[in-house]
PDB file of C-alpha atoms in Angstrom:
ATOM      1  CA  MET A   1     -14.482  10.196  30.855  1.00  0.00           C
ATOM      2  CA  SER A   2     -17.272  12.746  30.795  1.00  0.00           C
ATOM      3  CA  THR A   3     -19.311  13.070  33.921  1.00  0.00           C
ATOM      4  CA  ASP A   4     -22.473  14.753  35.076  1.00  0.00           C
ATOM      5  CA  ALA A   5     -22.446  14.115  38.807  1.00  0.00           C
ATOM      6  CA  ASN A   6     -25.348  14.597  41.197  1.00  0.00           C
ATOM      7  CA  SER A   7     -24.748  12.813  44.514  1.00  0.00           C
ATOM      8  CA  ASP A   8     -27.873  13.199  46.593  1.00  0.00           C
ATOM      9  CA  LEU A   9     -30.766  10.938  47.488  1.00  0.00           C
ATOM     10  CA  ASP A  10     -33.144  12.771  45.137  1.00  0.00           C
ATOM     11  CA  GLY A  11     -31.464  12.022  41.833  1.00  0.00           C
ATOM     12  CA  PRO A  12     -29.036   9.725  40.116  1.00  0.00           C
ATOM     13  CA  THR A  13     -25.310  10.151  39.671  1.00  0.00           C
ATOM     14  CA  THR A  14     -24.490   9.731  35.988  1.00  0.00           C
ATOM     15  CA  VAL A  15     -21.185   8.745  34.379  1.00  0.00           C
ATOM     16  CA  SER A  16     -20.488   8.107  30.687  1.00  0.00           C
ATOM     17  CA  GLU A  17     -17.637   6.667  28.689  1.00  0.00           C
ATOM     18  CA  GLU A  18     -17.240   5.304  25.146  1.00  0.00           C
ATOM     19  CA  GLY A  19     -20.983   5.100  24.389  1.00  0.00           C
ATOM     20  CA  VAL A  20     -21.963   3.655  27.772  1.00  0.00           C
ATOM     21  CA  THR A  21     -23.975   5.663  30.293  1.00  0.00           C
ATOM     22  CA  VAL A  22     -24.490   4.546  33.888  1.00  0.00           C
ATOM     23  CA  GLU A  23     -27.062   6.056  36.242  1.00  0.00           C
ATOM     24  CA  LYS A  24     -26.508   5.261  39.912  1.00  0.00           C
ATOM     25  CA  SER A  25     -29.253   5.773  42.518  1.00  0.00           C
ATOM     26  CA  PHE A  26     -30.061   4.797  46.071  1.00  0.00           C
ATOM     27  CA  VAL A  27     -33.345   2.899  46.448  1.00  0.00           C
ATOM     28  CA  ALA A  28     -34.590   2.473  50.010  1.00  0.00           C
ATOM     29  CA  ASP A  29     -37.996   0.804  49.645  1.00  0.00           C
ATOM     30  CA  ASP A  30     -38.277  -1.399  46.535  1.00  0.00           C
ATOM     31  CA  PHE A  31     -36.259  -4.357  47.865  1.00  0.00           C
ATOM     32  CA  PRO A  32     -36.049  -6.223  51.216  1.00  0.00           C
ATOM     33  CA  VAL A  33     -32.945  -4.143  52.048  1.00  0.00           C
ATOM     34  CA  PRO A  34     -31.843  -0.760  50.673  1.00  0.00           C
ATOM     35  CA  VAL A  35     -29.922  -1.031  47.398  1.00  0.00           C
ATOM     36  CA  VAL A  36     -27.582   0.943  45.229  1.00  0.00           C
ATOM     37  CA  GLU A  37     -29.066   0.653  41.747  1.00  0.00           C
ATOM     38  CA  PHE A  38     -27.285   1.002  38.411  1.00  0.00           C
ATOM     39  CA  VAL A  39     -28.914   1.376  35.006  1.00  0.00           C
ATOM     40  CA  VAL A  40     -26.322   0.667  32.317  1.00  0.00           C
ATOM     41  CA  ARG A  41     -27.165   1.783  28.758  1.00  0.00           C
ATOM     42  CA  SER A  42     -25.052   1.210  25.678  1.00  0.00           C
ATOM     43  CA  SER A  43     -25.245   3.313  22.544  1.00  0.00           C
ATOM     44  CA  ALA A  44     -22.008   1.773  21.237  1.00  0.00           C
ATOM     45  CA  ASP A  45     -22.026   0.212  17.763  1.00  0.00           C
ATOM     46  CA  THR A  46     -20.413  -3.034  18.934  1.00  0.00           C
ATOM     47  CA  PRO A  47     -20.476  -5.116  22.137  1.00  0.00           C
ATOM     48  CA  VAL A  48     -18.360  -3.579  24.908  1.00  0.00           C
ATOM     49  CA  ASP A  49     -16.943  -4.908  28.161  1.00  0.00           C
ATOM     50  CA  VAL A  50     -18.073  -2.779  31.096  1.00  0.00           C
ATOM     51  CA  ARG A  51     -16.556  -2.706  34.571  1.00  0.00           C
ATOM     52  CA  LEU A  52     -18.098  -0.680  37.400  1.00  0.00           C
ATOM     53  CA  THR A  53     -16.030  -0.203  40.541  1.00  0.00           C
ATOM     54  CA  GLU A  54     -17.443   1.003  43.845  1.00  0.00           C
ATOM     55  CA  GLU A  55     -15.391   1.995  46.868  1.00  0.00           C
ATOM     56  CA  LEU A  56     -17.378   1.322  50.050  1.00  0.00           C
ATOM     57  CA  PRO A  57     -16.930   3.165  53.349  1.00  0.00           C
ATOM     58  CA  GLU A  58     -14.073   1.686  55.415  1.00  0.00           C
ATOM     59  CA  SER A  59     -16.377   1.564  58.439  1.00  0.00           C
ATOM     60  CA  PHE A  60     -19.043  -0.484  56.624  1.00  0.00           C
ATOM     61  CA  PRO A  61     -18.846  -4.256  57.311  1.00  0.00           C
ATOM     62  CA  MET A  62     -18.444  -6.161  54.039  1.00  0.00           C
ATOM     63  CA  ASP A  63     -20.772  -8.896  55.311  1.00  0.00           C
ATOM     64  CA  ARG A  64     -23.600  -6.328  55.061  1.00  0.00           C
ATOM     65  CA  VAL A  65     -23.250  -6.112  51.258  1.00  0.00           C
ATOM     66  CA  GLY A  66     -25.143  -8.512  49.005  1.00  0.00           C
ATOM     67  CA  PHE A  67     -26.030  -9.089  45.366  1.00  0.00           C
ATOM     68  CA  HIS A  68     -29.538  -9.815  44.058  1.00  0.00           C
ATOM     69  CA  PRO A  69     -29.735 -12.941  41.849  1.00  0.00           C
ATOM     70  CA  ASN A  70     -32.501 -11.424  39.685  1.00  0.00           C
ATOM     71  CA  TYR A  71     -30.472  -8.278  38.990  1.00  0.00           C
ATOM     72  CA  ASP A  72     -27.283  -9.669  37.478  1.00  0.00           C
ATOM     73  CA  GLY A  73     -25.880 -10.590  40.906  1.00  0.00           C
ATOM     74  CA  ASP A  74     -23.512 -13.186  39.427  1.00  0.00           C
ATOM     75  CA  ASN A  75     -21.566 -10.427  37.694  1.00  0.00           C
ATOM     76  CA  TRP A  76     -20.657  -8.710  40.991  1.00  0.00           C
ATOM     77  CA  THR A  77     -17.610  -9.464  43.146  1.00  0.00           C
ATOM     78  CA  ALA A  78     -16.978  -8.179  46.672  1.00  0.00           C
ATOM     79  CA  TYR A  79     -13.396  -7.647  47.814  1.00  0.00           C
ATOM     80  CA  GLY A  80     -12.039  -7.451  51.350  1.00  0.00           C
ATOM     81  CA  ASP A  81     -10.592  -3.981  50.712  1.00  0.00           C
ATOM     82  CA  HIS A  82     -14.088  -2.406  50.793  1.00  0.00           C
ATOM     83  CA  ARG A  83     -14.625  -2.533  47.061  1.00  0.00           C
ATOM     84  CA  VAL A  84     -17.212  -4.161  44.821  1.00  0.00           C
ATOM     85  CA  GLU A  85     -16.958  -4.628  41.062  1.00  0.00           C
ATOM     86  CA  TYR A  86     -19.459  -5.434  38.353  1.00  0.00           C
ATOM     87  CA  GLU A  87     -18.273  -6.818  35.007  1.00  0.00           C
ATOM     88  CA  ARG A  88     -20.307  -7.684  31.938  1.00  0.00           C
ATOM     89  CA  THR A  89     -20.349  -7.502  28.162  1.00  0.00           C
ATOM     90  CA  VAL A  90     -23.087  -5.117  27.031  1.00  0.00           C
ATOM     91  CA  GLU A  91     -24.597  -5.401  23.565  1.00  0.00           C
ATOM     92  CA  PRO A  92     -25.351  -2.376  21.317  1.00  0.00           C
ATOM     93  CA  GLY A  93     -28.599  -0.738  22.436  1.00  0.00           C
ATOM     94  CA  GLU A  94     -28.854  -2.921  25.561  1.00  0.00           C
ATOM     95  CA  THR A  95     -30.042  -1.579  28.931  1.00  0.00           C
ATOM     96  CA  ILE A  96     -29.209  -3.489  32.125  1.00  0.00           C
ATOM     97  CA  GLU A  97     -30.454  -2.873  35.657  1.00  0.00           C
ATOM     98  CA  THR A  98     -28.269  -4.233  38.440  1.00  0.00           C
ATOM     99  CA  VAL A  99     -28.124  -3.632  42.181  1.00  0.00           C
ATOM    100  CA  TYR A 100     -26.157  -4.373  45.293  1.00  0.00           C
ATOM    101  CA  GLY A 101     -27.824  -4.383  48.684  1.00  0.00           C
ATOM    102  CA  VAL A 102     -26.532  -2.589  51.764  1.00  0.00           C
ATOM    103  CA  ARG A 103     -27.924  -3.456  55.162  1.00  0.00           C
ATOM    104  CA  ILE A 104     -28.004  -0.064  56.839  1.00  0.00           C
ATOM    105  CA  ASP A 105     -29.957   0.894  59.937  1.00  0.00           C
ATOM    106  CA  ASP A 106     -30.544   4.558  59.173  1.00  0.00           C
ATOM    107  CA  PRO A 107     -31.412   5.995  55.733  1.00  0.00           C
ATOM    108  CA  SER A 108     -29.041   8.906  56.409  1.00  0.00           C
ATOM    109  CA  GLU A 109     -26.184   6.380  56.046  1.00  0.00           C
ATOM    110  CA  ALA A 110     -27.042   6.138  52.331  1.00  0.00           C
ATOM    111  CA  THR A 111     -25.080   9.262  51.449  1.00  0.00           C
ATOM    112  CA  GLU A 112     -21.866   7.288  52.062  1.00  0.00           C
ATOM    113  CA  PHE A 113     -22.747   5.094  49.070  1.00  0.00           C
ATOM    114  CA  LEU A 114     -23.510   7.840  46.568  1.00  0.00           C
ATOM    115  CA  GLY A 115     -20.053   8.670  45.287  1.00  0.00           C
ATOM    116  CA  ARG A 116     -19.316   8.513  41.601  1.00  0.00           C
ATOM    117  CA  PRO A 117     -18.746   4.927  40.421  1.00  0.00           C
ATOM    118  CA  GLY A 118     -15.638   4.016  38.497  1.00  0.00           C
ATOM    119  CA  LEU A 119     -16.502   3.080  34.903  1.00  0.00           C
ATOM    120  CA  ASP A 120     -14.161   1.333  32.481  1.00  0.00           C
ATOM    121  CA  VAL A 121     -15.307   0.437  28.966  1.00  0.00           C
ATOM    122  CA  ALA A 122     -13.332  -1.680  26.518  1.00  0.00           C
ATOM    123  CA  GLY A 123     -14.414  -2.513  22.999  1.00  0.00           C
TER     124      GLY A 123
END
């Protein structure tokens, strides 16, 4: 996996694998609650199965994580071990925007959600 990582609130964290690039950002004001946003782009020649994995802070209550129905929310799963996963088949040239919401009280808590996402691509 090649990675260009930038983990601050001012810019996205980017990961790439097998023709798929994912940009991850924190967005505080565009939704009813702050979200972690992912833009998934495929330059692969064929459809590929993409899985994003996010480890959430152990101290963060899992009932404060949610998935937006208009942003591919049905493709997310939350697990009790402080992990969320997104799975979807991405077509050649397709770009997908997906988010998960985090109910945080202080914007400074956002840095805990800016680690590099796990990305697995299978063709």
